């Protein structure tokens, strides 16, 4: 077994050296109830959403045999999950307190499964779900996010106008070799402005960070990728932008972590380029008619991982009801209405 395990480790290391695991999945901040082991185990790119589902306490359809996430405190789940995806770079120099894992086969992913789980389980409460890609003008809000981030800039025109307001990051952030007059630089800076505005707007609604419903934030930043294409990855502009991004991300992680009272997980994915474009599954109106032809042998449905849970609930509920009926029937059969308190009521004194 030891030789076999060593062989697997050598194969994984060889794959990472060959460039398959060049991208990184990093944990910037996490509470004590969520334990990430520091071992450098590669994580499949399509299983990153499952990691968020597990540490949030949700079930997943397929087991995740990844030793990086340990079994934490089941009774204290994080109140928020924050994932920032940085495109255009496979690694960012993080502080020593962060933990990083190589990504194996970096395919596009989304946190839709986590967002749907939060929406289904906490629809009557006040969850905050925000999925945003500023440069692509892609935004998705659920729950209280519509009111909390009502003033958040989401279009390119709004992002540009926000930068030239009095309280923008241009007045406090050292630009170094970046320019205020270049559209590529402004796009990169506008994404950093979005990170600051999210913290500012959320700090006005701190009560939402203390409720019982979990929150989800998924942000995709591609400004650094555009700077690399425009100036080159060996340029001073790209180096300065990378350092500014690292400092901003760490500050953003600390502020989000503190807003949730130290009970939030802040993750970062640094990916040079995804291996394939992201395609979202849609349901066709012809799906019911096509299903009959796809299954001509009338085979059973695939196994559902919730089957064992439902089976145990129904089994023990039926056993409990059967025992209750037996006990009640036994007591009714042996009841003597002529004794005790009934005699004073039924018989004259």
Tab-separated table of C-alpha atoms in Angstrom:
chain	number	residue	atom	x	y	z
A	1	UNK	CA	0.000	0.000	0.000
A	2	UNK	CA	2.852	2.383	0.818
A	3	UNK	CA	4.463	1.770	-2.558
A	4	UNK	CA	1.146	2.308	-4.302
A	5	UNK	CA	0.509	5.565	-2.416
A	6	UNK	CA	4.011	6.766	-3.262
A	7	UNK	CA	3.390	5.991	-6.921
A	8	UNK	CA	0.173	8.006	-6.931
A	9	UNK	CA	1.945	10.948	-5.289
A	10	UNK	CA	4.718	10.794	-7.885
A	11	UNK	CA	2.170	10.772	-10.718
A	12	UNK	CA	0.349	13.784	-9.263
A	13	UNK	CA	3.592	15.660	-8.803
A	14	UNK	CA	4.616	14.861	-12.366
A	15	UNK	CA	1.273	16.091	-13.665
A	16	UNK	CA	1.662	19.362	-11.772
A	17	UNK	CA	5.164	19.852	-13.116
A	18	UNK	CA	3.884	19.215	-16.619
A	19	UNK	CA	1.443	22.094	-16.271
A	20	UNK	CA	-1.764	20.207	-15.584
A	21	UNK	CA	-1.882	21.590	-12.025
A	22	UNK	CA	-0.419	25.025	-12.776
A	23	UNK	CA	-3.396	26.970	-11.374
A	24	UNK	CA	-4.086	27.451	-7.669
A	25	UNK	CA	-6.967	27.187	-5.230
A	26	UNK	CA	-6.217	29.189	-2.084
A	27	UNK	CA	-7.867	29.674	1.296
A	28	UNK	CA	-7.357	33.256	2.439
A	29	UNK	CA	-9.368	33.131	5.673
A	30	UNK	CA	-11.392	30.430	7.419
A	31	UNK	CA	-12.905	29.922	10.892
A	32	UNK	CA	-11.784	27.273	13.376
A	33	UNK	CA	-14.857	25.169	12.600
A	34	UNK	CA	-13.610	24.599	9.030
A	35	UNK	CA	-10.294	22.748	8.871
A	36	UNK	CA	-8.142	22.809	5.729
A	37	UNK	CA	-5.066	20.604	5.836
A	38	UNK	CA	-1.800	21.964	4.498
A	39	UNK	CA	-0.618	19.226	2.149
A	40	UNK	CA	-0.645	20.531	-1.411
A	41	UNK	CA	-3.092	17.909	-2.682
A	42	UNK	CA	-4.423	18.712	-6.178
A	43	UNK	CA	-8.118	19.545	-6.359
A	44	UNK	CA	-10.071	18.827	-9.574
A	45	UNK	CA	-11.334	22.058	-11.073
A	46	UNK	CA	-14.904	20.839	-11.420
A	47	UNK	CA	-15.054	19.854	-7.714
A	48	UNK	CA	-14.328	23.302	-6.272
A	49	UNK	CA	-18.080	24.023	-5.829
A	50	UNK	CA	-18.378	20.746	-3.878
A	51	UNK	CA	-15.760	22.003	-1.423
A	52	UNK	CA	-17.928	25.052	-0.728
A	53	UNK	CA	-21.024	22.857	-0.353
A	54	UNK	CA	-19.299	20.580	2.155
A	55	UNK	CA	-17.916	23.219	4.495
A	56	UNK	CA	-21.293	25.014	4.358
A	57	UNK	CA	-22.973	21.821	5.542
A	58	UNK	CA	-24.786	20.889	2.316
A	59	UNK	CA	-24.814	17.456	0.736
A	60	UNK	CA	-23.247	16.682	-2.630
A	61	UNK	CA	-24.240	14.097	-5.205
A	62	UNK	CA	-20.840	12.403	-5.414
A	63	UNK	CA	-18.274	11.796	-2.681
A	64	UNK	CA	-15.200	14.030	-2.726
A	65	UNK	CA	-12.059	11.952	-2.002
A	66	UNK	CA	-9.900	15.026	-1.391
A	67	UNK	CA	-7.914	15.080	1.863
A	68	UNK	CA	-7.502	18.855	1.906
A	69	UNK	CA	-10.834	19.441	3.683
A	70	UNK	CA	-11.127	17.771	7.080
A	71	UNK	CA	-14.309	17.053	9.016
A	72	UNK	CA	-14.895	20.206	11.036
A	73	UNK	CA	-17.487	21.153	13.631
A	74	UNK	CA	-20.844	19.939	12.321
A	75	UNK	CA	-22.807	22.192	14.683
A	76	UNK	CA	-21.042	25.437	13.744
A	77	UNK	CA	-21.155	26.073	10.023
A	78	UNK	CA	-19.770	29.245	8.382
A	79	UNK	CA	-22.169	32.109	7.897
A	80	UNK	CA	-20.656	33.062	4.552
A	81	UNK	CA	-18.640	31.633	1.681
A	82	UNK	CA	-16.675	34.065	-0.477
A	83	UNK	CA	-14.979	32.900	-3.674
A	84	UNK	CA	-12.899	35.231	-5.857
A	85	UNK	CA	-11.761	33.907	-9.235
A	86	UNK	CA	-8.781	35.731	-10.772
A	87	UNK	CA	-8.213	35.068	-14.467
A	88	UNK	CA	-4.960	35.621	-16.323
A	89	UNK	CA	-2.495	34.340	-13.732
A	90	UNK	CA	-1.852	30.861	-12.374
A	91	UNK	CA	-0.410	31.956	-9.042
A	92	UNK	CA	-0.441	34.972	-6.753
A	93	UNK	CA	2.020	35.494	-3.924
A	94	UNK	CA	-0.098	35.274	-0.785
A	95	UNK	CA	0.775	35.891	2.877
A	96	UNK	CA	2.109	33.016	4.923
A	97	UNK	CA	-1.229	32.456	6.711
A	98	UNK	CA	-2.954	31.336	3.507
A	99	UNK	CA	-3.131	27.732	2.272
A	100	UNK	CA	-2.899	26.904	-1.439
A	101	UNK	CA	-3.619	23.773	-3.464
A	102	UNK	CA	-2.845	23.107	-7.135
A	103	UNK	CA	-5.831	22.766	-9.462
A	104	UNK	CA	-5.996	19.711	-11.647
A	105	UNK	CA	-7.755	20.285	-14.985
A	106	UNK	CA	-8.979	23.864	-14.554
A	107	UNK	CA	-12.396	23.743	-16.210
A	108	UNK	CA	-15.011	26.477	-15.804
A	109	UNK	CA	-17.266	26.110	-12.783
A	110	UNK	CA	-20.024	27.998	-11.022
A	111	UNK	CA	-21.502	28.051	-7.521
A	112	UNK	CA	-25.042	27.651	-8.804
A	113	UNK	CA	-25.473	24.423	-6.833
A	114	UNK	CA	-24.539	26.177	-3.591
A	115	UNK	CA	-26.781	29.143	-4.428
A	116	UNK	CA	-29.713	26.826	-5.166
A	117	UNK	CA	-29.190	24.952	-1.900
A	118	UNK	CA	-29.221	28.212	0.068
A	119	UNK	CA	-32.280	29.456	-1.794
A	120	UNK	CA	-34.217	26.217	-1.254
A	121	UNK	CA	-33.344	25.731	2.415
A	122	UNK	CA	-33.482	29.351	3.572
A	123	UNK	CA	-36.025	30.906	1.223
A	124	UNK	CA	-38.126	32.220	4.127
A	125	UNK	CA	-35.152	33.869	5.845
A	126	UNK	CA	-32.709	36.546	4.672
A	127	UNK	CA	-29.825	34.966	2.717
A	128	UNK	CA	-27.498	37.145	0.661
A	129	UNK	CA	-26.389	35.564	-2.618
A	130	UNK	CA	-24.257	37.650	-4.978
A	131	UNK	CA	-22.564	36.334	-8.128
A	132	UNK	CA	-20.782	39.034	-10.101
A	133	UNK	CA	-18.396	39.348	-13.046
A	134	UNK	CA	-17.893	43.131	-13.454
A	135	UNK	CA	-15.975	43.129	-16.761
A	136	UNK	CA	-18.631	40.920	-18.384
A	137	UNK	CA	-21.557	42.840	-16.829
A	138	UNK	CA	-22.811	39.568	-15.361
A	139	UNK	CA	-24.693	39.801	-12.051
A	140	UNK	CA	-26.988	37.473	-10.120
A	141	UNK	CA	-28.594	38.435	-6.811
A	142	UNK	CA	-30.901	36.465	-4.532
A	143	UNK	CA	-32.575	37.387	-1.263
A	144	UNK	CA	-31.454	40.506	0.561
A	145	UNK	CA	-28.641	41.087	-1.935
A	146	UNK	CA	-31.042	43.080	-4.111
A	147	UNK	CA	-31.528	45.665	-1.379
A	148	UNK	CA	-28.039	45.555	0.152
A	149	UNK	CA	-26.199	46.003	-3.165
A	150	UNK	CA	-28.780	48.199	-4.838
A	151	UNK	CA	-26.178	50.946	-5.368
A	152	UNK	CA	-23.398	48.609	-6.515
A	153	UNK	CA	-21.920	49.405	-9.928
A	154	UNK	CA	-22.467	46.474	-12.268
A	155	UNK	CA	-22.217	47.891	-15.812
A	156	UNK	CA	-19.066	49.158	-17.493
A	157	UNK	CA	-20.456	52.693	-17.651
A	158	UNK	CA	-21.289	52.635	-13.956
A	159	UNK	CA	-17.867	51.212	-13.109
A	160	UNK	CA	-16.076	53.966	-14.995
A	161	UNK	CA	-18.173	56.713	-13.419
A	162	UNK	CA	-17.636	55.244	-9.971
A	163	UNK	CA	-13.864	55.476	-10.330
A	164	UNK	CA	-13.950	59.230	-10.837
A	165	UNK	CA	-16.030	59.995	-7.784
A	166	UNK	CA	-14.477	61.623	-4.739
A	167	UNK	CA	-14.328	58.519	-2.502
A	168	UNK	CA	-12.952	56.086	-5.096
A	169	UNK	CA	-9.771	54.056	-4.828
A	170	UNK	CA	-7.981	56.374	-7.257
A	171	UNK	CA	-7.521	58.861	-4.422
A	172	UNK	CA	-5.943	56.327	-2.038
A	173	UNK	CA	-4.432	53.508	-4.098
A	174	UNK	CA	-0.827	53.828	-5.360
A	175	UNK	CA	-1.065	53.269	-9.120
A	176	UNK	CA	2.708	53.086	-9.755
A	177	UNK	CA	3.048	52.341	-13.485
A	178	UNK	CA	-0.703	52.126	-14.125
A	179	UNK	CA	-2.461	55.019	-15.820
A	180	UNK	CA	-5.792	56.714	-15.256
A	181	UNK	CA	-6.089	57.430	-18.968
A	182	UNK	CA	-5.898	53.845	-20.208
A	183	UNK	CA	-9.119	51.854	-20.552
A	184	UNK	CA	-7.421	48.562	-19.703
A	185	UNK	CA	-6.022	49.994	-16.482
A	186	UNK	CA	-9.365	51.521	-15.581
A	187	UNK	CA	-11.101	48.174	-16.067
A	188	UNK	CA	-8.673	46.544	-13.664
A	189	UNK	CA	-9.071	49.322	-11.108
A	190	UNK	CA	-12.859	49.258	-11.391
A	191	UNK	CA	-12.889	45.616	-10.293
A	192	UNK	CA	-10.913	46.574	-7.203
A	193	UNK	CA	-13.424	49.333	-6.607
A	194	UNK	CA	-16.213	46.743	-6.663
A	195	UNK	CA	-14.470	44.777	-3.907
A	196	UNK	CA	-14.268	47.865	-1.726
A	197	UNK	CA	-17.887	48.836	-2.421
A	198	UNK	CA	-19.120	45.372	-1.475
A	199	UNK	CA	-17.510	45.709	1.943
A	200	UNK	CA	-18.807	49.257	2.366
A	201	UNK	CA	-22.393	48.401	1.444
A	202	UNK	CA	-22.415	45.237	3.535
A	203	UNK	CA	-21.082	47.097	6.579
A	204	UNK	CA	-24.293	49.171	6.523
A	205	UNK	CA	-26.321	45.981	7.038
A	206	UNK	CA	-24.285	44.182	9.678
A	207	UNK	CA	-27.414	42.525	11.059
A	208	UNK	CA	-27.536	40.314	7.949
A	209	UNK	CA	-24.146	38.878	8.889
A	210	UNK	CA	-25.548	37.738	12.247
A	211	UNK	CA	-28.688	35.924	11.118
A	212	UNK	CA	-29.033	32.160	10.785
A	213	UNK	CA	-29.094	31.964	6.983
A	214	UNK	CA	-25.724	31.530	5.197
A	215	UNK	CA	-24.552	33.989	2.552
A	216	UNK	CA	-22.677	33.404	-0.696
A	217	UNK	CA	-20.405	35.671	-2.733
A	218	UNK	CA	-18.863	34.622	-6.045
A	219	UNK	CA	-16.763	37.213	-7.855
A	220	UNK	CA	-14.858	36.829	-11.121
A	221	UNK	CA	-12.049	39.276	-11.922
A	222	UNK	CA	-10.492	39.405	-15.392
A	223	UNK	CA	-8.865	42.846	-15.331
A	224	UNK	CA	-5.418	41.405	-14.646
A	225	UNK	CA	-5.796	39.148	-17.664
A	226	UNK	CA	-6.506	42.156	-19.875
A	227	UNK	CA	-3.438	43.967	-18.530
A	228	UNK	CA	-1.303	40.943	-19.346
A	229	UNK	CA	-2.636	40.884	-22.897
A	230	UNK	CA	-2.152	44.615	-23.378
A	231	UNK	CA	1.262	45.185	-21.786
A	232	UNK	CA	2.684	41.671	-21.605
A	233	UNK	CA	3.211	39.499	-18.552
A	234	UNK	CA	6.841	40.640	-18.223
A	235	UNK	CA	5.903	44.321	-18.145
A	236	UNK	CA	6.126	46.536	-15.093
A	237	UNK	CA	2.413	47.292	-15.368
A	238	UNK	CA	1.545	43.614	-14.970
A	239	UNK	CA	3.858	43.239	-11.964
A	240	UNK	CA	2.442	46.336	-10.285
A	241	UNK	CA	-1.126	45.251	-10.997
A	242	UNK	CA	-0.444	41.794	-9.543
A	243	UNK	CA	0.934	43.271	-6.325
A	244	UNK	CA	-1.957	45.723	-6.025
A	245	UNK	CA	-4.411	42.873	-6.559
A	246	UNK	CA	-2.772	40.710	-3.881
A	247	UNK	CA	-2.900	43.534	-1.330
A	248	UNK	CA	-6.511	44.366	-2.206
A	249	UNK	CA	-7.643	40.741	-2.063
A	250	UNK	CA	-6.033	40.183	1.325
A	251	UNK	CA	-7.631	43.334	2.703
A	252	UNK	CA	-10.974	42.309	1.208
A	253	UNK	CA	-10.668	38.851	2.783
A	254	UNK	CA	-9.845	40.302	6.213
A	255	UNK	CA	-12.732	42.765	6.083
A	256	UNK	CA	-15.288	40.164	4.992
A	257	UNK	CA	-13.983	37.791	7.646
A	258	UNK	CA	-14.367	40.448	10.340
A	259	UNK	CA	-17.835	41.518	9.161
A	260	UNK	CA	-19.058	37.982	9.790
A	261	UNK	CA	-17.419	37.821	13.188
A	262	UNK	CA	-14.663	35.461	12.082
A	263	UNK	CA	-17.163	32.927	10.743
A	264	UNK	CA	-16.615	33.164	6.991
A	265	UNK	CA	-14.510	31.239	4.495
A	266	UNK	CA	-12.757	33.358	1.861
A	267	UNK	CA	-11.342	31.432	-1.103
A	268	UNK	CA	-9.449	32.442	-4.221
A	269	UNK	CA	-8.947	30.665	-7.529
A	270	UNK	CA	-6.071	31.842	-9.719
A	271	UNK	CA	-6.349	30.406	-13.218
A	272	UNK	CA	-4.300	31.236	-16.251
A	273	UNK	CA	-7.012	30.144	-18.678
A	274	UNK	CA	-9.871	27.709	-18.441
A	275	UNK	CA	-9.598	24.579	-20.548
A	276	UNK	CA	-13.097	24.907	-22.014
A	277	UNK	CA	-15.835	27.541	-22.048
A	278	UNK	CA	-18.497	27.449	-19.382
A	279	UNK	CA	-21.788	25.973	-20.577
A	280	UNK	CA	-24.821	26.045	-18.334
A	281	UNK	CA	-27.309	23.207	-18.483
A	282	UNK	CA	-30.775	24.173	-19.689
A	283	UNK	CA	-34.015	22.238	-19.783
A	284	UNK	CA	-35.668	21.801	-23.142
A	285	UNK	CA	-39.434	21.801	-23.615
A	286	UNK	CA	-38.999	18.563	-25.575
A	287	UNK	CA	-37.240	16.837	-22.702
A	288	UNK	CA	-40.253	14.721	-21.683
A	289	UNK	CA	-40.820	13.369	-25.168
A	290	UNK	CA	-37.123	12.717	-25.770
A	291	UNK	CA	-36.773	10.800	-22.511
A	292	UNK	CA	-38.942	7.961	-23.777
A	293	UNK	CA	-36.698	7.346	-26.759
A	294	UNK	CA	-33.502	7.628	-24.709
A	295	UNK	CA	-34.645	4.828	-22.392
A	296	UNK	CA	-36.237	2.145	-24.633
A	297	UNK	CA	-35.575	-0.688	-22.137
A	298	UNK	CA	-37.481	0.991	-19.273
A	299	UNK	CA	-34.462	0.933	-16.973
A	300	UNK	CA	-34.624	2.182	-13.400
A	301	UNK	CA	-33.598	5.691	-12.463
A	302	UNK	CA	-29.989	6.281	-11.346
A	303	UNK	CA	-29.283	5.848	-7.652
A	304	UNK	CA	-30.031	8.927	-5.570
A	305	UNK	CA	-27.680	9.592	-2.655
A	306	UNK	CA	-30.596	10.871	-0.567
A	307	UNK	CA	-32.262	7.442	-0.735
A	308	UNK	CA	-30.582	6.127	2.417
A	309	UNK	CA	-31.573	9.240	4.369
A	310	UNK	CA	-35.217	9.044	3.298
A	311	UNK	CA	-35.303	5.294	3.934
A	312	UNK	CA	-34.031	5.673	7.515
A	313	UNK	CA	-36.460	8.496	8.269
A	314	UNK	CA	-39.462	6.482	7.053
A	315	UNK	CA	-38.248	3.227	8.663
A	316	UNK	CA	-37.754	4.575	12.180
A	317	UNK	CA	-40.887	6.695	11.982
A	318	UNK	CA	-42.939	3.582	11.165
A	319	UNK	CA	-41.236	1.614	13.974
A	320	UNK	CA	-41.981	4.429	16.424
A	321	UNK	CA	-45.640	4.610	15.353
A	322	UNK	CA	-46.002	0.813	15.629
A	323	UNK	CA	-44.571	0.818	19.169
A	324	UNK	CA	-46.842	3.695	20.130
A	325	UNK	CA	-49.920	1.814	18.856
A	326	UNK	CA	-48.909	-1.322	20.797
A	327	UNK	CA	-48.342	0.578	24.063
A	328	UNK	CA	-51.607	2.522	23.756
A	329	UNK	CA	-53.562	-0.625	22.864
A	330	UNK	CA	-52.073	-2.520	25.813
A	331	UNK	CA	-53.016	0.218	28.272
A	332	UNK	CA	-56.529	0.542	26.885
A	333	UNK	CA	-57.042	-3.235	27.093
A	334	UNK	CA	-55.966	-3.397	30.749
A	335	UNK	CA	-57.782	-0.253	31.835
A	336	UNK	CA	-60.418	-0.722	34.578
A	337	UNK	CA	-62.836	2.218	34.611
A	338	UNK	CA	-64.387	0.974	37.891
A	339	UNK	CA	-61.260	1.714	39.924
A	340	UNK	CA	-59.577	4.909	40.902
A	341	UNK	CA	-61.005	8.310	40.138
A	342	UNK	CA	-63.718	6.873	37.878
A	343	UNK	CA	-65.548	5.294	40.866
A	344	UNK	CA	-66.264	8.660	42.466
A	345	UNK	CA	-67.732	9.966	39.289
A	346	UNK	CA	-69.755	6.990	38.035
A	347	UNK	CA	-71.022	5.564	41.361
A	348	UNK	CA	-73.269	7.469	43.778
A	349	UNK	CA	-71.834	8.153	47.214
